[in-house]
Structures are given as structure tokens and as C-alpha cells.
PDB file of N, CA and C in Angstrom:
ATOM      1  N   MET Z   1     -36.365  -0.887  75.566  1.00  0.00           N
ATOM      2  CA  MET Z   1     -36.448   0.308  76.331  1.00  0.00           C
ATOM      3  C   MET Z   1     -37.501  -0.004  77.363  1.00  0.00           C
ATOM      4  N   GLU Z   2     -36.982   0.482  78.725  1.00  0.00           N
ATOM      5  CA  GLU Z   2     -37.901   0.447  79.217  1.00  0.00           C
ATOM      6  C   GLU Z   2     -39.364   0.725  79.492  1.00  0.00           C
ATOM      7  N   THR Z   3     -39.928   0.231  80.293  1.00  0.00           N
ATOM      8  CA  THR Z   3     -41.262   0.502  80.321  1.00  0.00           C
ATOM      9  C   THR Z   3     -41.965   1.976  80.703  1.00  0.00           C
ATOM     10  N   SER Z   4     -41.263   2.256  81.768  1.00  0.00           N
ATOM     11  CA  SER Z   4     -41.619   3.900  82.478  1.00  0.00           C
ATOM     12  C   SER Z   4     -40.779   5.000  81.291  1.00  0.00           C
ATOM     13  N   PHE Z   5     -40.022   4.596  80.458  1.00  0.00           N
ATOM     14  CA  PHE Z   5     -39.400   5.628  79.440  1.00  0.00           C
ATOM     15  C   PHE Z   5     -40.319   5.586  78.475  1.00  0.00           C
ATOM     16  N   ILE Z   6     -40.944   4.752  78.241  1.00  0.00           N
ATOM     17  CA  ILE Z   6     -42.077   4.589  77.373  1.00  0.00           C
ATOM     18  C   ILE Z   6     -43.077   5.279  77.773  1.00  0.00           C
ATOM     19  N   PHE Z   7     -43.541   5.081  78.678  1.00  0.00           N
ATOM     20  CA  PHE Z   7     -44.800   5.614  79.354  1.00  0.00           C
ATOM     21  C   PHE Z   7     -44.547   7.294  79.545  1.00  0.00           C
ATOM     22  N   LEU Z   8     -43.298   7.474  79.515  1.00  0.00           N
ATOM     23  CA  LEU Z   8     -43.384   8.978  80.100  1.00  0.00           C
ATOM     24  C   LEU Z   8     -43.300   9.574  78.757  1.00  0.00           C
ATOM     25  N   LEU Z   9     -42.412   9.064  77.612  1.00  0.00           N
ATOM     26  CA  LEU Z   9     -42.677   9.696  75.948  1.00  0.00           C
ATOM     27  C   LEU Z   9     -44.429   9.610  75.679  1.00  0.00           C
ATOM     28  N   TYR Z  10     -44.644   8.472  76.439  1.00  0.00           N
ATOM     29  CA  TYR Z  10     -46.225   8.767  75.589  1.00  0.00           C
ATOM     30  C   TYR Z  10     -47.294   9.750  76.234  1.00  0.00           C
ATOM     31  N   LEU Z  11     -47.034  10.046  77.629  1.00  0.00           N
ATOM     32  CA  LEU Z  11     -47.447  11.408  78.640  1.00  0.00           C
ATOM     33  C   LEU Z  11     -47.153  12.651  77.647  1.00  0.00           C
ATOM     34  N   LEU Z  12     -45.844  12.692  77.270  1.00  0.00           N
ATOM     35  CA  LEU Z  12     -45.563  13.658  76.710  1.00  0.00           C
ATOM     36  C   LEU Z  12     -46.006  14.184  75.158  1.00  0.00           C
ATOM     37  N   LEU Z  13     -46.079  13.260  74.355  1.00  0.00           N
ATOM     38  CA  LEU Z  13     -46.820  12.933  73.342  1.00  0.00           C
ATOM     39  C   LEU Z  13     -48.355  13.497  73.536  1.00  0.00           C
ATOM     40  N   VAL Z  14     -48.977  12.843  74.059  1.00  0.00           N
ATOM     41  CA  VAL Z  14     -50.482  13.338  74.617  1.00  0.00           C
ATOM     42  C   VAL Z  14     -50.704  14.683  75.369  1.00  0.00           C
ATOM     43  N   ASN Z  15     -49.652  15.065  75.884  1.00  0.00           N
ATOM     44  CA  ASN Z  15     -50.040  16.176  76.846  1.00  0.00           C
ATOM     45  C   ASN Z  15     -49.834  17.487  75.392  1.00  0.00           C
ATOM     46  N   THR Z  16     -48.976  17.154  74.514  1.00  0.00           N
ATOM     47  CA  THR Z  16     -48.365  18.137  73.501  1.00  0.00           C
ATOM     48  C   THR Z  16     -49.738  18.072  72.927  1.00  0.00           C
ATOM     49  N   ILE Z  17     -50.420  17.188  72.599  1.00  0.00           N
ATOM     50  CA  ILE Z  17     -51.671  16.999  71.471  1.00  0.00           C
ATOM     51  C   ILE Z  17     -52.912  17.764  72.397  1.00  0.00           C
ATOM     52  N   GLY Z  18     -52.474  17.891  73.636  1.00  0.00           N
ATOM     53  CA  GLY Z  18     -53.775  18.221  74.419  1.00  0.00           C
ATOM     54  C   GLY Z  18     -53.642  20.281  74.134  1.00  0.00           C
ATOM     55  N   PHE Z  19     -52.213  20.385  74.219  1.00  0.00           N
ATOM     56  CA  PHE Z  19     -51.927  21.685  74.094  1.00  0.00           C
ATOM     57  C   PHE Z  19     -52.362  22.124  72.793  1.00  0.00           C
ATOM     58  N   TYR Z  20     -51.591  21.616  72.258  1.00  0.00           N
ATOM     59  CA  TYR Z  20     -51.812  21.952  70.591  1.00  0.00           C
ATOM     60  C   TYR Z  20     -53.512  22.185  69.783  1.00  0.00           C
ATOM     61  N   LEU Z  21     -54.296  20.868  70.534  1.00  0.00           N
ATOM     62  CA  LEU Z  21     -55.968  21.247  69.961  1.00  0.00           C
ATOM     63  C   LEU Z  21     -56.196  22.221  70.798  1.00  0.00           C
ATOM     64  N   MET Z  22     -56.369  22.758  72.005  1.00  0.00           N
ATOM     65  CA  MET Z  22     -56.756  23.850  72.755  1.00  0.00           C
ATOM     66  C   MET Z  22     -56.184  24.920  71.907  1.00  0.00           C
ATOM     67  N   TRP Z  23     -55.104  25.137  71.360  1.00  0.00           N
ATOM     68  CA  TRP Z  23     -54.629  26.398  70.728  1.00  0.00           C
ATOM     69  C   TRP Z  23     -55.392  26.109  69.309  1.00  0.00           C
ATOM     70  N   ALA Z  24     -55.294  25.458  68.644  1.00  0.00           N
ATOM     71  CA  ALA Z  24     -55.921  24.997  67.554  1.00  0.00           C
ATOM     72  C   ALA Z  24     -57.338  25.370  67.610  1.00  0.00           C
ATOM     73  N   ASP Z  25     -57.938  25.116  68.796  1.00  0.00           N
ATOM     74  CA  ASP Z  25     -59.558  25.090  68.827  1.00  0.00           C
ATOM     75  C   ASP Z  25     -59.993  26.597  68.833  1.00  0.00           C
ATOM     76  N   LYS Z  26     -59.030  27.843  69.589  1.00  0.00           N
ATOM     77  CA  LYS Z  26     -59.027  28.897  69.977  1.00  0.00           C
ATOM     78  C   LYS Z  26     -58.827  29.552  68.845  1.00  0.00           C
ATOM     79  N   ARG Z  27     -57.710  29.280  68.048  1.00  0.00           N
ATOM     80  CA  ARG Z  27     -57.895  29.791  67.063  1.00  0.00           C
ATOM     81  C   ARG Z  27     -58.880  29.670  65.761  1.00  0.00           C
ATOM     82  N   LYS Z  28     -59.600  28.353  65.784  1.00  0.00           N
ATOM     83  CA  LYS Z  28     -60.590  28.145  65.029  1.00  0.00           C
ATOM     84  C   LYS Z  28     -61.815  29.384  65.233  1.00  0.00           C
ATOM     85  N   ALA Z  29     -62.205  29.391  66.838  1.00  0.00           N
ATOM     86  CA  ALA Z  29     -62.790  29.560  67.334  1.00  0.00           C
ATOM     87  C   ALA Z  29     -63.005  31.547  66.762  1.00  0.00           C
ATOM     88  N   LYS Z  30     -61.968  31.766  66.784  1.00  0.00           N
ATOM     89  CA  LYS Z  30     -61.670  33.344  66.453  1.00  0.00           C
ATOM     90  C   LYS Z  30     -61.740  33.702  65.167  1.00  0.00           C
ATOM     91  N   LYS Z  31     -61.638  32.663  64.064  1.00  0.00           N
ATOM     92  CA  LYS Z  31     -61.828  32.720  62.724  1.00  0.00           C
ATOM     93  C   LYS Z  31     -63.328  32.149  62.249  1.00  0.00           C
ATOM     94  N   ASN Z  32     -64.030  31.909  63.181  1.00  0.00           N
ATOM     95  CA  ASN Z  32     -65.350  31.255  63.068  1.00  0.00           C
ATOM     96  C   ASN Z  32     -65.789  30.118  62.207  1.00  0.00           C
ATOM     97  N   ALA Z  33     -64.518  29.269  62.351  1.00  0.00           N
ATOM     98  CA  ALA Z  33     -64.220  28.175  61.516  1.00  0.00           C
ATOM     99  C   ALA Z  33     -64.841  26.583  62.159  1.00  0.00           C
ATOM    100  N   PHE Z  34     -64.532  25.660  61.439  1.00  0.00           N
ATOM    101  CA  PHE Z  34     -64.708  24.416  62.060  1.00  0.00           C
ATOM    102  C   PHE Z  34     -64.350  23.688  63.191  1.00  0.00           C
ATOM    103  N   ARG Z  35     -64.859  23.853  64.070  1.00  0.00           N
ATOM    104  CA  ARG Z  35     -64.070  23.691  65.554  1.00  0.00           C
ATOM    105  C   ARG Z  35     -63.934  22.440  65.911  1.00  0.00           C
ATOM    106  N   ILE Z  36     -62.990  21.993  66.978  1.00  0.00           N
ATOM    107  CA  ILE Z  36     -62.826  20.521  67.688  1.00  0.00           C
ATOM    108  C   ILE Z  36     -63.801  20.418  68.153  1.00  0.00           C
ATOM    109  N   PRO Z  37     -64.516  19.501  68.202  1.00  0.00           N
ATOM    110  CA  PRO Z  37     -65.599  18.872  69.431  1.00  0.00           C
ATOM    111  C   PRO Z  37     -64.873  18.505  70.811  1.00  0.00           C
ATOM    112  N   GLU Z  38     -66.043  19.237  71.744  1.00  0.00           N
ATOM    113  CA  GLU Z  38     -65.478  18.979  73.118  1.00  0.00           C
ATOM    114  C   GLU Z  38     -65.476  18.030  73.049  1.00  0.00           C
ATOM    115  N   LYS Z  39     -65.777  17.002  72.872  1.00  0.00           N
ATOM    116  CA  LYS Z  39     -65.460  15.211  72.899  1.00  0.00           C
ATOM    117  C   LYS Z  39     -64.417  14.869  72.772  1.00  0.00           C
ATOM    118  N   THR Z  40     -63.564  15.297  71.834  1.00  0.00           N
ATOM    119  CA  THR Z  40     -62.525  15.274  71.455  1.00  0.00           C
ATOM    120  C   THR Z  40     -60.922  15.971  72.418  1.00  0.00           C
ATOM    121  N   LEU Z  41     -61.682  16.740  73.044  1.00  0.00           N
ATOM    122  CA  LEU Z  41     -61.142  17.543  73.993  1.00  0.00           C
ATOM    123  C   LEU Z  41     -60.805  16.801  75.275  1.00  0.00           C
ATOM    124  N   PHE Z  42     -62.207  16.426  75.450  1.00  0.00           N
ATOM    125  CA  PHE Z  42     -61.822  15.297  76.691  1.00  0.00           C
ATOM    126  C   PHE Z  42     -61.425  14.222  76.792  1.00  0.00           C
ATOM    127  N   THR Z  43     -61.777  13.627  75.625  1.00  0.00           N
ATOM    128  CA  THR Z  43     -60.893  12.264  75.595  1.00  0.00           C
ATOM    129  C   THR Z  43     -59.351  12.328  75.139  1.00  0.00           C
ATOM    130  N   ILE Z  44     -59.121  13.223  74.930  1.00  0.00           N
ATOM    131  CA  ILE Z  44     -57.363  13.444  75.024  1.00  0.00           C
ATOM    132  C   ILE Z  44     -56.921  13.689  76.314  1.00  0.00           C
ATOM    133  N   ALA Z  45     -57.946  14.659  77.192  1.00  0.00           N
ATOM    134  CA  ALA Z  45     -57.154  14.987  78.238  1.00  0.00           C
ATOM    135  C   ALA Z  45     -57.436  13.281  79.276  1.00  0.00           C
ATOM    136  N   ILE Z  46     -58.505  12.588  78.982  1.00  0.00           N
ATOM    137  CA  ILE Z  46     -58.929  11.827  79.460  1.00  0.00           C
ATOM    138  C   ILE Z  46     -57.777  10.412  79.393  1.00  0.00           C
ATOM    139  N   ILE Z  47     -57.292  10.178  78.222  1.00  0.00           N
ATOM    140  CA  ILE Z  47     -56.279   9.687  77.624  1.00  0.00           C
ATOM    141  C   ILE Z  47     -54.765   9.671  77.936  1.00  0.00           C
ATOM    142  N   GLY Z  48     -54.824  11.117  79.157  1.00  0.00           N
ATOM    143  CA  GLY Z  48     -53.862  11.144  79.803  1.00  0.00           C
ATOM    144  C   GLY Z  48     -52.976  12.598  79.478  1.00  0.00           C
ATOM    145  N   GLY Z  49     -53.694  13.464  78.594  1.00  0.00           N
ATOM    146  CA  GLY Z  49     -53.710  14.879  78.538  1.00  0.00           C
ATOM    147  C   GLY Z  49     -53.787  15.725  78.910  1.00  0.00           C
ATOM    148  N   SER Z  50     -54.323  15.617  80.138  1.00  0.00           N
ATOM    149  CA  SER Z  50     -55.024  16.247  81.019  1.00  0.00           C
ATOM    150  C   SER Z  50     -54.023  17.550  81.532  1.00  0.00           C
ATOM    151  N   ILE Z  51     -52.551  17.422  81.517  1.00  0.00           N
ATOM    152  CA  ILE Z  51     -51.830  18.513  82.222  1.00  0.00           C
ATOM    153  C   ILE Z  51     -51.696  19.405  80.735  1.00  0.00           C
ATOM    154  N   GLY Z  52     -51.520  19.024  79.533  1.00  0.00           N
ATOM    155  CA  GLY Z  52     -50.948  19.746  78.585  1.00  0.00           C
ATOM    156  C   GLY Z  52     -52.460  20.696  78.212  1.00  0.00           C
ATOM    157  N   SER Z  53     -53.437  19.862  78.269  1.00  0.00           N
ATOM    158  CA  SER Z  53     -54.974  20.586  77.604  1.00  0.00           C
ATOM    159  C   SER Z  53     -55.471  21.184  78.751  1.00  0.00           C
ATOM    160  N   ILE Z  54     -55.115  21.510  80.141  1.00  0.00           N
ATOM    161  CA  ILE Z  54     -55.123  22.432  80.912  1.00  0.00           C
ATOM    162  C   ILE Z  54     -54.455  23.557  80.900  1.00  0.00           C
ATOM    163  N   ALA Z  55     -53.204  23.349  80.890  1.00  0.00           N
ATOM    164  CA  ALA Z  55     -52.399  24.339  80.411  1.00  0.00           C
ATOM    165  C   ALA Z  55     -52.668  25.127  79.216  1.00  0.00           C
ATOM    166  N   GLY Z  56     -52.984  24.493  78.170  1.00  0.00           N
ATOM    167  CA  GLY Z  56     -53.771  25.209  76.803  1.00  0.00           C
ATOM    168  C   GLY Z  56     -54.611  25.698  77.198  1.00  0.00           C
ATOM    169  N   MET Z  57     -55.506  25.684  78.054  1.00  0.00           N
ATOM    170  CA  MET Z  57     -57.329  26.114  78.061  1.00  0.00           C
ATOM    171  C   MET Z  57     -56.542  27.368  78.812  1.00  0.00           C
ATOM    172  N   TYR Z  58     -56.228  27.572  79.752  1.00  0.00           N
ATOM    173  CA  TYR Z  58     -55.735  28.693  80.603  1.00  0.00           C
ATOM    174  C   TYR Z  58     -54.581  29.740  79.588  1.00  0.00           C
ATOM    175  N   LEU Z  59     -53.679  28.943  78.731  1.00  0.00           N
ATOM    176  CA  LEU Z  59     -52.687  29.905  78.394  1.00  0.00           C
ATOM    177  C   LEU Z  59     -53.484  30.906  77.359  1.00  0.00           C
ATOM    178  N   PHE Z  60     -54.240  30.002  77.095  1.00  0.00           N
ATOM    179  CA  PHE Z  60     -54.811  30.820  75.625  1.00  0.00           C
ATOM    180  C   PHE Z  60     -56.355  31.313  76.004  1.00  0.00           C
ATOM    181  N   ARG Z  61     -56.638  31.156  77.432  1.00  0.00           N
ATOM    182  CA  ARG Z  61     -57.790  31.528  77.164  1.00  0.00           C
ATOM    183  C   ARG Z  61     -59.058  31.199  76.563  1.00  0.00           C
ATOM    184  N   HIS Z  62     -58.806  29.542  76.670  1.00  0.00           N
ATOM    185  CA  HIS Z  62     -59.787  29.014  76.189  1.00  0.00           C
ATOM    186  C   HIS Z  62     -61.056  28.261  76.969  1.00  0.00           C
ATOM    187  N   LYS Z  63     -62.397  27.923  76.493  1.00  0.00           N
ATOM    188  CA  LYS Z  63     -63.172  27.207  77.189  1.00  0.00           C
ATOM    189  C   LYS Z  63     -63.205  27.550  79.101  1.00  0.00           C
ATOM    190  N   THR Z  64     -62.325  28.742  79.379  1.00  0.00           N
ATOM    191  CA  THR Z  64     -62.339  29.046  80.983  1.00  0.00           C
ATOM    192  C   THR Z  64     -63.510  29.394  81.501  1.00  0.00           C
ATOM    193  N   LYS Z  65     -64.927  29.971  80.443  1.00  0.00           N
ATOM    194  CA  LYS Z  65     -65.817  30.389  81.101  1.00  0.00           C
ATOM    195  C   LYS Z  65     -67.030  29.374  81.358  1.00  0.00           C
ATOM    196  N   HIS Z  66     -66.764  27.731  80.780  1.00  0.00           N
ATOM    197  CA  HIS Z  66     -67.382  26.668  81.115  1.00  0.00           C
ATOM    198  C   HIS Z  66     -66.911  25.830  81.869  1.00  0.00           C
ATOM    199  N   PRO Z  67     -68.402  25.847  82.668  1.00  0.00           N
ATOM    200  CA  PRO Z  67     -68.025  24.788  83.613  1.00  0.00           C
ATOM    201  C   PRO Z  67     -67.563  23.258  83.566  1.00  0.00           C
ATOM    202  N   SER Z  68     -67.662  22.888  82.652  1.00  0.00           N
ATOM    203  CA  SER Z  68     -67.439  21.465  82.384  1.00  0.00           C
ATOM    204  C   SER Z  68     -66.293  21.245  81.891  1.00  0.00           C
ATOM    205  N   PHE Z  69     -65.446  22.545  81.663  1.00  0.00           N
ATOM    206  CA  PHE Z  69     -64.132  22.621  81.425  1.00  0.00           C
ATOM    207  C   PHE Z  69     -63.428  22.974  82.507  1.00  0.00           C
ATOM    208  N   THR Z  70     -63.955  23.958  83.152  1.00  0.00           N
ATOM    209  CA  THR Z  70     -62.968  24.629  84.353  1.00  0.00           C
ATOM    210  C   THR Z  70     -63.030  23.810  85.568  1.00  0.00           C
ATOM    211  N   ILE Z  71     -64.186  22.696  85.624  1.00  0.00           N
ATOM    212  CA  ILE Z  71     -64.363  21.755  86.693  1.00  0.00           C
ATOM    213  C   ILE Z  71     -63.886  20.398  86.408  1.00  0.00           C
ATOM    214  N   GLY Z  72     -64.327  19.878  85.058  1.00  0.00           N
ATOM    215  CA  GLY Z  72     -64.226  18.747  84.507  1.00  0.00           C
ATOM    216  C   GLY Z  72     -62.384  18.506  83.928  1.00  0.00           C
ATOM    217  N   MET Z  73     -61.748  19.400  83.555  1.00  0.00           N
ATOM    218  CA  MET Z  73     -60.239  19.293  83.354  1.00  0.00           C
ATOM    219  C   MET Z  73     -59.558  18.829  84.937  1.00  0.00           C
ATOM    220  N   PRO Z  74     -59.711  19.904  85.153  1.00  0.00           N
ATOM    221  CA  PRO Z  74     -58.957  19.464  86.804  1.00  0.00           C
ATOM    222  C   PRO Z  74     -59.747  18.259  87.565  1.00  0.00           C
ATOM    223  N   LEU Z  75     -60.742  17.829  87.396  1.00  0.00           N
ATOM    224  CA  LEU Z  75     -60.980  16.963  88.169  1.00  0.00           C
ATOM    225  C   LEU Z  75     -60.653  15.207  87.298  1.00  0.00           C
ATOM    226  N   ILE Z  76     -60.255  15.183  85.877  1.00  0.00           N
ATOM    227  CA  ILE Z  76     -59.739  14.496  85.600  1.00  0.00           C
ATOM    228  C   ILE Z  76     -58.382  14.192  85.903  1.00  0.00           C
ATOM    229  N   LEU Z  77     -57.788  15.214  85.977  1.00  0.00           N
ATOM    230  CA  LEU Z  77     -55.982  15.246  86.220  1.00  0.00           C
ATOM    231  C   LEU Z  77     -56.382  14.569  87.940  1.00  0.00           C
ATOM    232  N   LEU Z  78     -57.149  15.198  88.866  1.00  0.00           N
ATOM    233  CA  LEU Z  78     -56.966  14.278  90.113  1.00  0.00           C
ATOM    234  C   LEU Z  78     -57.585  13.068  90.181  1.00  0.00           C
ATOM    235  N   VAL Z  79     -58.036  12.330  88.990  1.00  0.00           N
ATOM    236  CA  VAL Z  79     -58.241  11.000  88.905  1.00  0.00           C
ATOM    237  C   VAL Z  79     -57.342  10.210  88.275  1.00  0.00           C
ATOM    238  N   GLN Z  80     -56.294  10.958  87.541  1.00  0.00           N
ATOM    239  CA  GLN Z  80     -55.297  10.596  86.925  1.00  0.00           C
ATOM    240  C   GLN Z  80     -54.322  10.193  88.073  1.00  0.00           C
ATOM    241  N   ILE Z  81     -54.311  11.452  88.762  1.00  0.00           N
ATOM    242  CA  ILE Z  81     -52.945  11.270  89.786  1.00  0.00           C
ATOM    243  C   ILE Z  81     -53.217  10.311  91.099  1.00  0.00           C
ATOM    244  N   TYR Z  82     -54.729   9.622  91.184  1.00  0.00           N
ATOM    245  CA  TYR Z  82     -55.064   9.231  92.325  1.00  0.00           C
ATOM    246  C   TYR Z  82     -55.059   7.818  91.769  1.00  0.00           C
ATOM    247  N   VAL Z  83     -55.037   7.234  90.330  1.00  0.00           N
ATOM    248  CA  VAL Z  83     -54.632   6.003  89.875  1.00  0.00           C
ATOM    249  C   VAL Z  83     -53.254   5.976  89.735  1.00  0.00           C
ATOM    250  N   LEU Z  84     -52.625   6.832  89.561  1.00  0.00           N
ATOM    251  CA  LEU Z  84     -51.024   6.459  89.864  1.00  0.00           C
ATOM    252  C   LEU Z  84     -50.390   6.414  90.625  1.00  0.00           C
ATOM    253  N   ILE Z  85     -50.854   7.542  91.901  1.00  0.00           N
ATOM    254  CA  ILE Z  85     -50.483   6.909  92.890  1.00  0.00           C
ATOM    255  C   ILE Z  85     -51.290   5.388  93.650  1.00  0.00           C
ATOM    256  N   ARG Z  86     -51.827   5.017  93.560  1.00  0.00           N
ATOM    257  CA  ARG Z  86     -53.155   3.756  93.749  1.00  0.00           C
ATOM    258  C   ARG Z  86     -52.406   2.758  93.159  1.00  0.00           C
ATOM    259  N   PHE Z  87     -52.096   2.934  92.117  1.00  0.00           N
ATOM    260  CA  PHE Z  87     -52.091   1.558  91.203  1.00  0.00           C
ATOM    261  C   PHE Z  87     -50.864   1.137  90.434  1.00  0.00           C
ATOM    262  N   LEU Z  88     -50.346   2.562  90.047  1.00  0.00           N
ATOM    263  CA  LEU Z  88     -49.050   2.435  89.084  1.00  0.00           C
ATOM    264  C   LEU Z  88     -47.917   2.384  90.167  1.00  0.00           C
ATOM    265  N   LEU Z  89     -47.994   3.331  91.218  1.00  0.00           N
ATOM    266  CA  LEU Z  89     -46.544   3.607  91.912  1.00  0.00           C
ATOM    267  C   LEU Z  89     -46.536   1.893  92.879  1.00  0.00           C
ATOM    268  N   PRO Z  90     -47.138   1.431  93.477  1.00  0.00           N
ATOM    269  CA  PRO Z  90     -46.941   0.188  94.014  1.00  0.00           C
ATOM    270  C   PRO Z  90     -46.297  -0.992  93.352  1.00  0.00           C
ATOM    271  N   LEU Z  91     -46.707  -0.871  92.117  1.00  0.00           N
ATOM    272  CA  LEU Z  91     -46.209  -1.680  91.102  1.00  0.00           C
ATOM    273  C   LEU Z  91     -44.692  -1.676  90.918  1.00  0.00           C
ATOM    274  N   TYR Z  92     -44.190  -0.394  90.558  1.00  0.00           N
ATOM    275  CA  TYR Z  92     -42.855   0.062  91.102  1.00  0.00           C
ATOM    276  C   TYR Z  92     -41.669  -0.113  92.406  1.00  0.00           C
ATOM    277  N   ALA Z  93     -42.779  -0.072  93.325  1.00  0.00           N
ATOM    278  CA  ALA Z  93     -42.315  -0.351  94.935  1.00  0.00           C
ATOM    279  C   ALA Z  93     -41.939  -1.889  94.766  1.00  0.00           C
ATOM    280  N   LEU Z  94     -42.621  -2.708  93.957  1.00  0.00           N
ATOM    281  CA  LEU Z  94     -42.729  -4.392  94.059  1.00  0.00           C
ATOM    282  C   LEU Z  94     -41.254  -4.751  93.328  1.00  0.00           C
ATOM    283  N   SER Z  95     -40.956  -3.877  92.749  1.00  0.00           N
ATOM    284  CA  SER Z  95     -39.699  -4.593  91.732  1.00  0.00           C
ATOM    285  C   SER Z  95     -38.438  -4.068  92.337  1.00  0.00           C
TER     286      SER Z  95
END
């Protein structure tokens, strides 16, 4: 399999997980059940799931009053976009 295809599959998977975790944590919050740690939510975003996490955050209106999420998640996405443009795209240009 081509590396870029595997990378896209990885991003699809980790963003789906980020989206799901936001939904699951919101559901648990409504039921006063054991919650998903914020560290876990941020870890998924950092390893590539920031788009799914942000989408879930706003779609389910979860963690939208927490500055660490409303500022942190978009900041993680901006850093990921910068890394993609600065370091990964030039590698494809050389191919």
C-alpha cells in the first residue's frame, strides 16, 4: 500500500475516534457516569484527531465553555497544519 493512503486511513480512524469520544463523554456527563479524562481527549487530538474532536465538541456542545478546549483544540489543529505544510508536503514535492 502507498504511504499516503495509509496516512489518510490513520487520520480517518483517529478523527473518528476523537469524534466518538466527544459524543461518549457528553453522554456520560448527562448520566453522571465515569467520564473520559481530558488528558485522553487531548491525546487523541494531538496524535491527529483534532478535526474529529473539534467537530464532536461543537456538534454535541461538549466542553465548549472550557477555554482549554475552545483555544487548545484549534491550536493543536493549527500546529498540525503547520507541520504538514512545513515538513510533510516538501517530502512529496521531492518525489
